[in-house]
mmCIF file of C-alpha atoms and ligand atoms in Angstrom:
data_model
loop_
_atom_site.group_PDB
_atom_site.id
_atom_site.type_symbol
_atom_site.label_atom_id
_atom_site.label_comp_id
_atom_site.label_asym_id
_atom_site.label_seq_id
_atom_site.Cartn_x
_atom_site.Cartn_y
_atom_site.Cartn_z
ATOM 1 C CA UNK A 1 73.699 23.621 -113.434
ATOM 2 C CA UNK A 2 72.119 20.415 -114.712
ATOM 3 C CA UNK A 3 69.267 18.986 -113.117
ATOM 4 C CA UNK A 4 67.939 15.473 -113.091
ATOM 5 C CA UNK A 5 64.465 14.124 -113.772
ATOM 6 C CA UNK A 6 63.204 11.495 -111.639
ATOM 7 C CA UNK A 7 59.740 10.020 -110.934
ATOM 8 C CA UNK A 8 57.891 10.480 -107.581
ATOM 9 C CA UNK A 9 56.851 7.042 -107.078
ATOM 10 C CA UNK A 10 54.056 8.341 -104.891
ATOM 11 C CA UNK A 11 52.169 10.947 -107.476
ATOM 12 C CA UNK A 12 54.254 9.537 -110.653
ATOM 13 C CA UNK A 13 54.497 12.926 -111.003
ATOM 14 C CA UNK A 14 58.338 14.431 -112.138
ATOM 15 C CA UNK A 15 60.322 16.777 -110.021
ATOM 16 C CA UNK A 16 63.517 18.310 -110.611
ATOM 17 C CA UNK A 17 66.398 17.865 -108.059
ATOM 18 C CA UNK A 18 70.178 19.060 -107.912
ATOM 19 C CA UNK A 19 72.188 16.292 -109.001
ATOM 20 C CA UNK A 20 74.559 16.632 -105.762
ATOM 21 C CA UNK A 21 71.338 15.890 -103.168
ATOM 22 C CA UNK A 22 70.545 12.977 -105.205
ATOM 23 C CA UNK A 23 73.459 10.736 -104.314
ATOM 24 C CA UNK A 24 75.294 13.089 -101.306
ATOM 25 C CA UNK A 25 78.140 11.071 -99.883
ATOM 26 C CA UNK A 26 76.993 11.250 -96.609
ATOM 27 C CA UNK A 27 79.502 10.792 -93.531
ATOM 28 C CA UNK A 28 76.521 10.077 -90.659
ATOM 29 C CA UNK A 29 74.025 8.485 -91.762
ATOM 30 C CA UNK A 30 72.308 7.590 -88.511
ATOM 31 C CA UNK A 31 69.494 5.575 -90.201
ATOM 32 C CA UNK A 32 71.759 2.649 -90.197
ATOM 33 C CA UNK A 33 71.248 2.081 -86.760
ATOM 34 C CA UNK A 34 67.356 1.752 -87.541
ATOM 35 C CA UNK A 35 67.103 -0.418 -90.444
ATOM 36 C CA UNK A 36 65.861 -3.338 -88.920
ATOM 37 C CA UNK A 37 64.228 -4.241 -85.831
ATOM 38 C CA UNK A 38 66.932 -6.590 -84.715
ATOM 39 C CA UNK A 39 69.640 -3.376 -85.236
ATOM 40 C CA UNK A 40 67.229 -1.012 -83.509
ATOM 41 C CA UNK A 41 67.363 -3.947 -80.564
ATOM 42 C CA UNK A 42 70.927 -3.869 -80.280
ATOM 43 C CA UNK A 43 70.936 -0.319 -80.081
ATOM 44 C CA UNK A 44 67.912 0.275 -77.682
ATOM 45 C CA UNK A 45 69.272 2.294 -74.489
ATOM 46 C CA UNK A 46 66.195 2.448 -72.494
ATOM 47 C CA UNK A 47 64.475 -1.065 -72.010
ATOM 48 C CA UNK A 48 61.194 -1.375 -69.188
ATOM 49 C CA UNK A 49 61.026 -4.030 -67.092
ATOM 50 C CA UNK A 50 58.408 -5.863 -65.141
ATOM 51 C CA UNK A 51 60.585 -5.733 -62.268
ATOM 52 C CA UNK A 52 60.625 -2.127 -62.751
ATOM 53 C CA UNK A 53 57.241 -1.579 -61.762
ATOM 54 C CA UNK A 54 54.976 -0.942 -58.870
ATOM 55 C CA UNK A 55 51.359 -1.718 -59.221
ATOM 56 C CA UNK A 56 48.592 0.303 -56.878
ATOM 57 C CA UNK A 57 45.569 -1.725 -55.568
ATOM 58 C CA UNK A 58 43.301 -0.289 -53.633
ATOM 59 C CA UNK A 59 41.527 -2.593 -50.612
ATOM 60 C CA UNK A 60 38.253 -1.472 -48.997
ATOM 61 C CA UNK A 61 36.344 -3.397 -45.943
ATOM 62 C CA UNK A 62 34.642 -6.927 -46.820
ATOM 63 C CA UNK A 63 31.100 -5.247 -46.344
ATOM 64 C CA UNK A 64 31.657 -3.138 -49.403
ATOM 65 C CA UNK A 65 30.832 -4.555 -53.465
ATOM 66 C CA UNK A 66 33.958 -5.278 -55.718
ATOM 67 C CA UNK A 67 33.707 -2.002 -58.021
ATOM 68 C CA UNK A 68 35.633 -1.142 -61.466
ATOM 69 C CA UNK A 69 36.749 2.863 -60.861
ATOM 70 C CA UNK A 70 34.932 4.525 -63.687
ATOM 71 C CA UNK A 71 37.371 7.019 -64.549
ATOM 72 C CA UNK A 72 40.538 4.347 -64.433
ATOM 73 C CA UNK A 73 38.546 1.368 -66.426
ATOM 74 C CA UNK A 74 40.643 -2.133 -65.217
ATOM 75 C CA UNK A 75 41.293 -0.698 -61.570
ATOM 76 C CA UNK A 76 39.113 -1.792 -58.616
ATOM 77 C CA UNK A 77 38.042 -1.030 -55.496
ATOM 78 C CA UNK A 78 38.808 -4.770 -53.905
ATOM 79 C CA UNK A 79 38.381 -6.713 -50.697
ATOM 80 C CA UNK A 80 41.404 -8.272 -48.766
ATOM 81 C CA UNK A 81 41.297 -11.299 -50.408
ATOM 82 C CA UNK A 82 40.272 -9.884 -54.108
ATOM 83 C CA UNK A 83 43.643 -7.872 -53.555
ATOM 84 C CA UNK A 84 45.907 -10.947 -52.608
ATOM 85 C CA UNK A 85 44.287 -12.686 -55.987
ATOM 86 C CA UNK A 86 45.040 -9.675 -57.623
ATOM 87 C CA UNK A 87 48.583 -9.964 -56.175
ATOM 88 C CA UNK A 88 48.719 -13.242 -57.318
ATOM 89 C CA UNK A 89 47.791 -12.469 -61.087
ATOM 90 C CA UNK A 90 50.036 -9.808 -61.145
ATOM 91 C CA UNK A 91 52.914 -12.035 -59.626
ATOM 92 C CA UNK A 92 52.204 -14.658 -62.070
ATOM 93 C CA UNK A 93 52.781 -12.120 -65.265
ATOM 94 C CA UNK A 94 56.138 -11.107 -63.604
ATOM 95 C CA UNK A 95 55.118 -7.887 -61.062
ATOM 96 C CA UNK A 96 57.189 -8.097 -57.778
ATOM 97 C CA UNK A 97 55.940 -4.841 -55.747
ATOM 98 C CA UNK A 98 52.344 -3.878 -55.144
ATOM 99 C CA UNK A 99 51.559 -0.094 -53.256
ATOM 100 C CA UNK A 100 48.464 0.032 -51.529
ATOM 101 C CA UNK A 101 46.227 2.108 -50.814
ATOM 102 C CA UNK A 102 42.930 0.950 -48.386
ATOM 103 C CA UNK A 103 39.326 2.809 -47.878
ATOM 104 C CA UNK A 104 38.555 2.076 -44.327
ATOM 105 C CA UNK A 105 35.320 1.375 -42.728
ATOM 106 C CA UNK A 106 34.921 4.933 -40.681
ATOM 107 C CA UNK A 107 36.723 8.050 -41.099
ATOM 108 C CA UNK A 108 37.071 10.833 -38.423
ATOM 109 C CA UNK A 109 38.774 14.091 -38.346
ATOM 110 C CA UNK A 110 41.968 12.427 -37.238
ATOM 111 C CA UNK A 111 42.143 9.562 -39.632
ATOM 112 C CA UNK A 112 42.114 6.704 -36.488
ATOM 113 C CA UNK A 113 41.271 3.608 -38.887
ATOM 114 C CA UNK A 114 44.204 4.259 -40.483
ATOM 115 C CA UNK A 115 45.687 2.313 -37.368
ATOM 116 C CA UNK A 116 42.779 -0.087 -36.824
ATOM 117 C CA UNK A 117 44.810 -3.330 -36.727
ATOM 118 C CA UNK A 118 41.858 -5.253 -39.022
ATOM 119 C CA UNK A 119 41.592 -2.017 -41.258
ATOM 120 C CA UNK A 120 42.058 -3.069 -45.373
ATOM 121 C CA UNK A 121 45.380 -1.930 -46.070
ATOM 122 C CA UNK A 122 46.854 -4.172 -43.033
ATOM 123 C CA UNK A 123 44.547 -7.088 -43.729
ATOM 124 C CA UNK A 124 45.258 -6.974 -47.584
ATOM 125 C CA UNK A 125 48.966 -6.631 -46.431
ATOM 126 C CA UNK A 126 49.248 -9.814 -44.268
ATOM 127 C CA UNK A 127 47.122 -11.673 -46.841
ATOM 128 C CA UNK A 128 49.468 -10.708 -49.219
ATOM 129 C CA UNK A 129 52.782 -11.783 -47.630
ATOM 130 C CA UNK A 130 51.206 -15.317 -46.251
ATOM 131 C CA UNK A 131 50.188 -16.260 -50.004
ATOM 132 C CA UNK A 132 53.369 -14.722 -51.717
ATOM 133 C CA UNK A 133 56.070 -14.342 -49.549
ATOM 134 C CA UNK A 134 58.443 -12.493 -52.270
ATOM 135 C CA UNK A 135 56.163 -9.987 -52.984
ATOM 136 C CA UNK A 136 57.121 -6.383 -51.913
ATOM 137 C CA UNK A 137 54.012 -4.816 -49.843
ATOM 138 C CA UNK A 138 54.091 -1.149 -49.989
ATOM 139 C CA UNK A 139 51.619 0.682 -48.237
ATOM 140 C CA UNK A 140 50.625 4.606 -49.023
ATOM 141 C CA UNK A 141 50.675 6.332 -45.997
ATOM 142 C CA UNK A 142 48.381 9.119 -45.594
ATOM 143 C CA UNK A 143 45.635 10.357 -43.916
ATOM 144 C CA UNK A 144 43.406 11.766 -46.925
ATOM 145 C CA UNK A 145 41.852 8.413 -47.559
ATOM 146 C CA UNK A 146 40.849 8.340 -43.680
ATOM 147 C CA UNK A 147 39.864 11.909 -42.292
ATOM 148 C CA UNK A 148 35.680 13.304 -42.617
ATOM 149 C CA UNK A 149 37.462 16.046 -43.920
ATOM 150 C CA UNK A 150 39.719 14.662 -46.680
ATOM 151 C CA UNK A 151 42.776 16.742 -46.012
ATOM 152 C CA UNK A 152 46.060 14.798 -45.448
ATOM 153 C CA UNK A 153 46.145 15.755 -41.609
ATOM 154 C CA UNK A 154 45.102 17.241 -38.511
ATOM 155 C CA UNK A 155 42.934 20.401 -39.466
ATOM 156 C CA UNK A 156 43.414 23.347 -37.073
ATOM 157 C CA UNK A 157 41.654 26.417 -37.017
ATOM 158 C CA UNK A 158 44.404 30.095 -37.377
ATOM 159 C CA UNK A 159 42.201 33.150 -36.988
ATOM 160 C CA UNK A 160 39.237 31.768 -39.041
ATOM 161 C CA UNK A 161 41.311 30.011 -41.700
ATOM 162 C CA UNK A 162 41.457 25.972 -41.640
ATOM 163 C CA UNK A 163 44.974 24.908 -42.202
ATOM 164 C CA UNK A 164 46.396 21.456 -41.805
ATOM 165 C CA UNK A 165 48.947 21.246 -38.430
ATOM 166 C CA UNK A 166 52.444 20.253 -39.792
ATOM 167 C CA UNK A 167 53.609 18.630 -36.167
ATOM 168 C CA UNK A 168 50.445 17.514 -34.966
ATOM 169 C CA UNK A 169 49.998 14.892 -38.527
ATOM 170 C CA UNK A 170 53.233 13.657 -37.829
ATOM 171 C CA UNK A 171 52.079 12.027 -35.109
ATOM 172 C CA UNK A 172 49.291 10.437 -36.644
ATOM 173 C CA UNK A 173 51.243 9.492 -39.698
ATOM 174 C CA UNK A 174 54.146 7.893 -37.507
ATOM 175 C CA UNK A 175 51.240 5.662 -35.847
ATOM 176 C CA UNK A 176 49.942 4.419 -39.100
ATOM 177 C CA UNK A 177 53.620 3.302 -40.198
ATOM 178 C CA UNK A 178 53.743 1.812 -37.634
ATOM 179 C CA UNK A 179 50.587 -0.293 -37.906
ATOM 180 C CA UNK A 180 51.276 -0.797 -41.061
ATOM 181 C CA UNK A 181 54.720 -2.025 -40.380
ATOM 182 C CA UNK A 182 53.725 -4.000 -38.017
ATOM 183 C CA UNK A 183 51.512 -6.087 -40.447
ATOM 184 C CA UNK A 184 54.218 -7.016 -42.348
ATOM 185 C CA UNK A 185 54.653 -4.415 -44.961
ATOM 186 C CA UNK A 186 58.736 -3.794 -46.667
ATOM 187 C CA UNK A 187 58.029 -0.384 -47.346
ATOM 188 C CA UNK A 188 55.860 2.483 -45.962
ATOM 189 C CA UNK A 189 55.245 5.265 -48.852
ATOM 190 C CA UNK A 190 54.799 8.592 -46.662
ATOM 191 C CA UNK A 191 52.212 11.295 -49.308
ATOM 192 C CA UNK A 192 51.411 13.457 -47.158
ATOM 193 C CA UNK A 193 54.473 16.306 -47.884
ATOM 194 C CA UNK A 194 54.421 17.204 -44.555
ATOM 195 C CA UNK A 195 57.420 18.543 -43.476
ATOM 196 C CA UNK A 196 60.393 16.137 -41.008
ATOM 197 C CA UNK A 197 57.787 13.197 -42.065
ATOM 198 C CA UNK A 198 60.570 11.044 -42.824
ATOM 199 C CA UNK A 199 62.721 11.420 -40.005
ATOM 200 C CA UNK A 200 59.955 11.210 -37.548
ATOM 201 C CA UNK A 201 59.182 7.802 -39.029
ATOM 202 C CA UNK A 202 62.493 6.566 -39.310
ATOM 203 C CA UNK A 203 62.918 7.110 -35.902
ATOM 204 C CA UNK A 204 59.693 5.441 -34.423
ATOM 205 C CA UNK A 205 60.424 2.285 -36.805
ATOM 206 C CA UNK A 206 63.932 2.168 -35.599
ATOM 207 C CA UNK A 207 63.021 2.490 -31.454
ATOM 208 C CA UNK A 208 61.333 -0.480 -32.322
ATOM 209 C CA UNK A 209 63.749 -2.278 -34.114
ATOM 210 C CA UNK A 210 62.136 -2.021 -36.951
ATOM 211 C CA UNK A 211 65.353 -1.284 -38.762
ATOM 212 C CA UNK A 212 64.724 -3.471 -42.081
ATOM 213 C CA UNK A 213 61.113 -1.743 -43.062
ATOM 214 C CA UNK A 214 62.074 0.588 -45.889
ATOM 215 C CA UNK A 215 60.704 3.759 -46.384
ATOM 216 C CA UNK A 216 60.313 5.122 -50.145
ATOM 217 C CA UNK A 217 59.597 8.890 -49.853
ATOM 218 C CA UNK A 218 57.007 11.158 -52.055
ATOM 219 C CA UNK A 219 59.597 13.550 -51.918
ATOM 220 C CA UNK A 220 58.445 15.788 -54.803
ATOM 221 C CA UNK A 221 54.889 15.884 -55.003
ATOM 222 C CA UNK A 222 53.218 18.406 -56.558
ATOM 223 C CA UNK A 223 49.367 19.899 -56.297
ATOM 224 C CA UNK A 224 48.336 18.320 -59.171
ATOM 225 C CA UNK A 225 44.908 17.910 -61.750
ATOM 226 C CA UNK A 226 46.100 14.350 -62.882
ATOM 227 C CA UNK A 227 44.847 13.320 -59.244
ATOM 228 C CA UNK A 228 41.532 13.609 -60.230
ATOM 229 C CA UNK A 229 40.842 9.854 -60.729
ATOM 230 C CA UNK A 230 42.268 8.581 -57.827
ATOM 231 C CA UNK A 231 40.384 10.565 -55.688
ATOM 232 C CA UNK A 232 37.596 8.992 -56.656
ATOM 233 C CA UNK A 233 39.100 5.272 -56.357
ATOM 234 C CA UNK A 234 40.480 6.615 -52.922
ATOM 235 C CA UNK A 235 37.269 8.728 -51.871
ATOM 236 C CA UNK A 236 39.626 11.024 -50.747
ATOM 237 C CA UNK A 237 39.024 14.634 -52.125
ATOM 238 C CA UNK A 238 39.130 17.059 -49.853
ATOM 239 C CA UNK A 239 35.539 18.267 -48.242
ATOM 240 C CA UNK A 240 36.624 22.319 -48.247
ATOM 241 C CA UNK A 241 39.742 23.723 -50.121
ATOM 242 C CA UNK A 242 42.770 22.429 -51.846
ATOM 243 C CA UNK A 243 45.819 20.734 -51.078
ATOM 244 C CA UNK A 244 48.111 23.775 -51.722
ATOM 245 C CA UNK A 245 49.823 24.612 -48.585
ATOM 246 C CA UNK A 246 51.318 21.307 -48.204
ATOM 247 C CA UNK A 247 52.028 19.618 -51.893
ATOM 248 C CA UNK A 248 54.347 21.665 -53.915
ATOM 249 C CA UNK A 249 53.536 24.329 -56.934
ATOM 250 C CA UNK A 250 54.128 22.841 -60.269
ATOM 251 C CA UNK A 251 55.645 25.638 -60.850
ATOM 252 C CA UNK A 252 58.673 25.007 -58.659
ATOM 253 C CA UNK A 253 61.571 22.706 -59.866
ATOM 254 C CA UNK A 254 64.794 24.523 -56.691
ATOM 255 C CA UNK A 255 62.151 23.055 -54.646
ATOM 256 C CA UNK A 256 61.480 19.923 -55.851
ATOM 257 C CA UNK A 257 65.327 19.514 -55.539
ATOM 258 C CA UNK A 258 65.516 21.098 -51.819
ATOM 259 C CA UNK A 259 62.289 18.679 -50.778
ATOM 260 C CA UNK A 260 64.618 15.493 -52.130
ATOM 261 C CA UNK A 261 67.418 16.359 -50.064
ATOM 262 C CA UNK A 262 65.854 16.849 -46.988
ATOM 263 C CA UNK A 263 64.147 13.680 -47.369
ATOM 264 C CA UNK A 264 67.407 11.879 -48.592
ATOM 265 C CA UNK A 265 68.996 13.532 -45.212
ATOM 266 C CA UNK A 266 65.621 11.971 -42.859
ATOM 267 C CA UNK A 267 66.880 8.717 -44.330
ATOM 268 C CA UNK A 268 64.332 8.177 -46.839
ATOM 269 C CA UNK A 269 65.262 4.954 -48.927
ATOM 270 C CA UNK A 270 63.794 5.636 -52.580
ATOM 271 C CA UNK A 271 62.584 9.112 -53.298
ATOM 272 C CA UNK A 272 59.910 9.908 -55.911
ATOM 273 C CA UNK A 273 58.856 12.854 -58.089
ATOM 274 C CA UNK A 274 55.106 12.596 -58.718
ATOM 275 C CA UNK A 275 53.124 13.172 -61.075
ATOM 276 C CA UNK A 276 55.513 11.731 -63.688
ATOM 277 C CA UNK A 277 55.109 12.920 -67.039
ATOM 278 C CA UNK A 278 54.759 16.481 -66.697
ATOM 279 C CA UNK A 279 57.760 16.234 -64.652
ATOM 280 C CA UNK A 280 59.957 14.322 -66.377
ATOM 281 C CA UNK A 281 63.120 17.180 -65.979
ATOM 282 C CA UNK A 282 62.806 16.629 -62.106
ATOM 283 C CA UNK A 283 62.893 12.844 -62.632
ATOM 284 C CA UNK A 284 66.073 13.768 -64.231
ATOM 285 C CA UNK A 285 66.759 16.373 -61.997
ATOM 286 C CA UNK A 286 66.818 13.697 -58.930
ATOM 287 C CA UNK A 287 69.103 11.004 -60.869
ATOM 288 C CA UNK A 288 71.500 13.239 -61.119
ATOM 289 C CA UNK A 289 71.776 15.241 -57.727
ATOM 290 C CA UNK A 290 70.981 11.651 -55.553
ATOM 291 C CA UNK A 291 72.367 7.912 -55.566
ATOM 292 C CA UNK A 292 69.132 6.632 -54.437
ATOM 293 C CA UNK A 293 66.674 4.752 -56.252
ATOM 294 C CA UNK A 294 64.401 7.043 -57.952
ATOM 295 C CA UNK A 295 60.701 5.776 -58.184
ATOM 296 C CA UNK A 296 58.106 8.318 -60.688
ATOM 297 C CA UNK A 297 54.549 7.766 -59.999
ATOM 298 C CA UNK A 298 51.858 7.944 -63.333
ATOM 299 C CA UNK A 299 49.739 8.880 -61.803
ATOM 300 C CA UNK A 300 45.339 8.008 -61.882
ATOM 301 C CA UNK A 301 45.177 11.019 -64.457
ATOM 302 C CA UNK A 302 47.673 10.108 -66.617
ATOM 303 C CA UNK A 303 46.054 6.607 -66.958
ATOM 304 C CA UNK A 304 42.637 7.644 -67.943
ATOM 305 C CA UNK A 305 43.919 9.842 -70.379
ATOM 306 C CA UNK A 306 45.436 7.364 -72.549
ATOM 307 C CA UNK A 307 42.273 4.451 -71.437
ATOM 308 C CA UNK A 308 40.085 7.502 -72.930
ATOM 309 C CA UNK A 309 41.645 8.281 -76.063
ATOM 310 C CA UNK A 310 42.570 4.829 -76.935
ATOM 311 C CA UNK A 311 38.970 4.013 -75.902
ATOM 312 C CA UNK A 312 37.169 6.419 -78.793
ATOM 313 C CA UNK A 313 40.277 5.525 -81.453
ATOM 314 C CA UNK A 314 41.646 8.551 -81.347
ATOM 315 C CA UNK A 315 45.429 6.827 -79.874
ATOM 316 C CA UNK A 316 46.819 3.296 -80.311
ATOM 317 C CA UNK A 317 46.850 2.708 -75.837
ATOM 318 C CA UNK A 318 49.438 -0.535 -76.125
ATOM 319 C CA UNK A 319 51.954 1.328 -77.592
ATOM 320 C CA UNK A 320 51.145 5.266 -76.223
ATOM 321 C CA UNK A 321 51.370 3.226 -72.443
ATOM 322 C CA UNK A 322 54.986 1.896 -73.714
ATOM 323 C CA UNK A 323 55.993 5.183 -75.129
ATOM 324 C CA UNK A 324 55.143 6.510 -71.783
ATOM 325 C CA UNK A 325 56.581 4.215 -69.614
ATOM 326 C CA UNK A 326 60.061 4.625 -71.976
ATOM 327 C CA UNK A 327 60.049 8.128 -71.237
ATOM 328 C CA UNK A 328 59.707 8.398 -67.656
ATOM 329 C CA UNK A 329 62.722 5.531 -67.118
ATOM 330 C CA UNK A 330 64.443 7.255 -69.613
ATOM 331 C CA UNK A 331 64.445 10.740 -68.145
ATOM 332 C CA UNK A 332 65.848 8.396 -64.721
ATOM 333 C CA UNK A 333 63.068 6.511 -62.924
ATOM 334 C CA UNK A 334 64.516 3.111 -61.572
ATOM 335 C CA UNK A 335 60.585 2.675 -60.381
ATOM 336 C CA UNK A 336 57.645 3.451 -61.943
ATOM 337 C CA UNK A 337 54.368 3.539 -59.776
ATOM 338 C CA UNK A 338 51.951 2.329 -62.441
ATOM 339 C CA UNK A 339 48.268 1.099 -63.018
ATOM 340 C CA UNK A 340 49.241 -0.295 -66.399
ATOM 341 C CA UNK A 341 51.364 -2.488 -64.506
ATOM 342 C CA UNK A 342 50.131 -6.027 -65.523
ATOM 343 C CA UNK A 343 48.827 -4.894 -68.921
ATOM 344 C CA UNK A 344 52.883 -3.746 -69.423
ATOM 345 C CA UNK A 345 54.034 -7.461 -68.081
ATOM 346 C CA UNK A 346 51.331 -9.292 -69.949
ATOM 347 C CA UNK A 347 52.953 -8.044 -72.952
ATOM 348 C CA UNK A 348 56.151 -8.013 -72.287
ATOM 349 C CA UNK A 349 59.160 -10.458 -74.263
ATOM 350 C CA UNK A 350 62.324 -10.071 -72.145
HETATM 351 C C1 PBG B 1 47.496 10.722 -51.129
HETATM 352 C C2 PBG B 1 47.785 10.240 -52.504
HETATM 353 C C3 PBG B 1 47.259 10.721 -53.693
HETATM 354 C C4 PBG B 1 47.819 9.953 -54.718
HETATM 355 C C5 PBG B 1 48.658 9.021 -54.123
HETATM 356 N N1 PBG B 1 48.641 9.228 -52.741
HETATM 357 C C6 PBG B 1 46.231 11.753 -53.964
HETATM 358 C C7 PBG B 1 46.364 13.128 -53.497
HETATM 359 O O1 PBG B 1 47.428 13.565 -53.066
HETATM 360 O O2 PBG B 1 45.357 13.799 -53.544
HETATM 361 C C8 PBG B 1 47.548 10.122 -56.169
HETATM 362 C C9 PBG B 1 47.803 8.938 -57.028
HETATM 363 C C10 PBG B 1 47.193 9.008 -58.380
HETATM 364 O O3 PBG B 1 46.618 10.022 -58.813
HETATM 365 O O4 PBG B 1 47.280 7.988 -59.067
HETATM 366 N N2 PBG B 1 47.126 9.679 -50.293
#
């Protein structure tokens, strides 16, 4: 067998290669398709859009400072009217849906400012639609942010052990949709994963004609580390145990498909698998068992990871934050739930 000589033009050093692999009359060669940028544009299946995203804002009472969360560097704890400017930046950079989340002025073990008619969520929320009427208010509903105790409902006590009362949050959760219907938001975002949340709201938004206000279900939401951040932007970590009995085991992905359905059946309107990265198969998963629009949420965690390493060099954060947003709409997120939201749209050449 003869073998040719050619130079490495990387060493100049000589190596010795089979005549055959040198010129192999290939049939595929799929690196046509990526010779040039304009190729690899025609080509592209997965392409993000501003109008694909959801940016979180979280609103606290006017008595409280304007302050950066330290773990999640450009997100802010912000007054009513620093949200509606922040509404108003985002709108202007192409973002069409904020989801917000409020801090309220008291808390209590039943979470009542969450349906205090002046509270931050429903003040940002009206402030919002009077300044930009085409902007989609969604409001987080939960009672984590607003309980003394931190847990996402009513905590009862069953022979010595706390637990959190499936029936009894429903109640409280159906009164601060409503409130927060009421001030004008599109979409309520139940988080709680209680279970027959949905359908209990449904049904108090319909009685009151309410018929048009969406509802865009945490359907799969698992007990998750990447929440660390947000609890702090949220101040909502729970005060004694974990959140284990009511979001789901990472571990689980039958359930994560049997929690979607029963929320698609309670007439939920979007449903969402959260967190999103480390879930990207049940992303997938829920495009193609459901019709619905599928939202992901990446998450506080998943943020300050890549603001971290980009922040000591160690990743390039522009383009990890597009890889990741690529990936979760390509494993079948219509919606992404993102705090890189307006960095995405600043950037962005449609
Ligand atoms: C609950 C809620 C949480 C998040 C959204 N809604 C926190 C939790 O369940 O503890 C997490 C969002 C994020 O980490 O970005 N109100």
């Amino acid at each position: 067998m003869t073998s040719k000589t050619i130079l490495d033009p990387m060493n100049s050093a000589t190596i010795d290669i089979e005549p055959a692999v040198g010129r192999a009359s290939l049939t595929h060669r799929p690196r046509r398709l990526r010779r040039s940028e304009g190729i690899r544009a025609m080509v592209r299946e997965t392409i993000v859009r501003p109008d694909d995203l959801i940016y979180p804002l979280f609103a606290v009472p006017d008595n409280r400072p304007k302050v950066e969360i330290g773990a999640m560097p450009g997100v802010w704890q912000l007054r009513a009217r620093e949200v509606v400017e922040e509404a108003k930046r985002a709108a202007d950079k192409g973002i069409r849906a904020i989801l917000l989340f409020g801090i309220p002025e008291y808390k209590d073990a039943i979470g009542s400012s969450s349906w205090d008619p002046s509270g931050p969520v429903q003040a940002a929320t009206e402030g919002i639609k009077k300044a930009l009427p085409g902007m989609t208010v969604m409001t987080d509903v939960c009672m984590c942010e607003y309980t003394d105790h931190g847990h996402c409902g009513v905590i009862v006590d069953r022979k010595g052990t706390k637990d959190v009362d499936n029936d009894q949050t429903l109640a409280l959760l159906v009164k601060q949709s409503l409130s927060f219907a009421n001030a004008g938001a599109d979409f309520v975002a139940p988080s709680d994963m209680m279970d027959g949340r949905i359908g209990a709201i449904r049904r108090a938004l319909d009685d009151r004609g309410m018929t048009d206000i969406g509802i865009m279900a945490y359907s799969a939401k698992f007990a998750s580390g990447f929440y660390g951040p947000f609890r702090e932007a949220a101040e909502s970590a729970p005060q004694f145990g974990d959140r284990r009995t009511y979001q789901m085991d990472p571990a689980n992905a039958r359930e994560a498909l049997r929690e979607m359905q029963l929320d698609a059946e309670e007439g939920a309107d979007m449903i969402m698998v959260k967190p999103a990265l480390s879930y990207l198969d049940l992303i997938r998963v829920a495009r193609e068992n459901f019709n619905l629009p599928i939202a992901a949420y990446n998450v506080s965690g998943e943020y300050s990871m890549v603001k971290a390493a980009a922040k000591l060099g160690w990743i390039d954060g522009p383009r990890v934050m597009n890889e990741i947003l690529t990936s979760i709409k390509r494993a079948g997120a219509d919606l992404i739930i993102t705090y890189h939201a307006v960095e995405f749209a600043e950037t962005y050449k449609g």
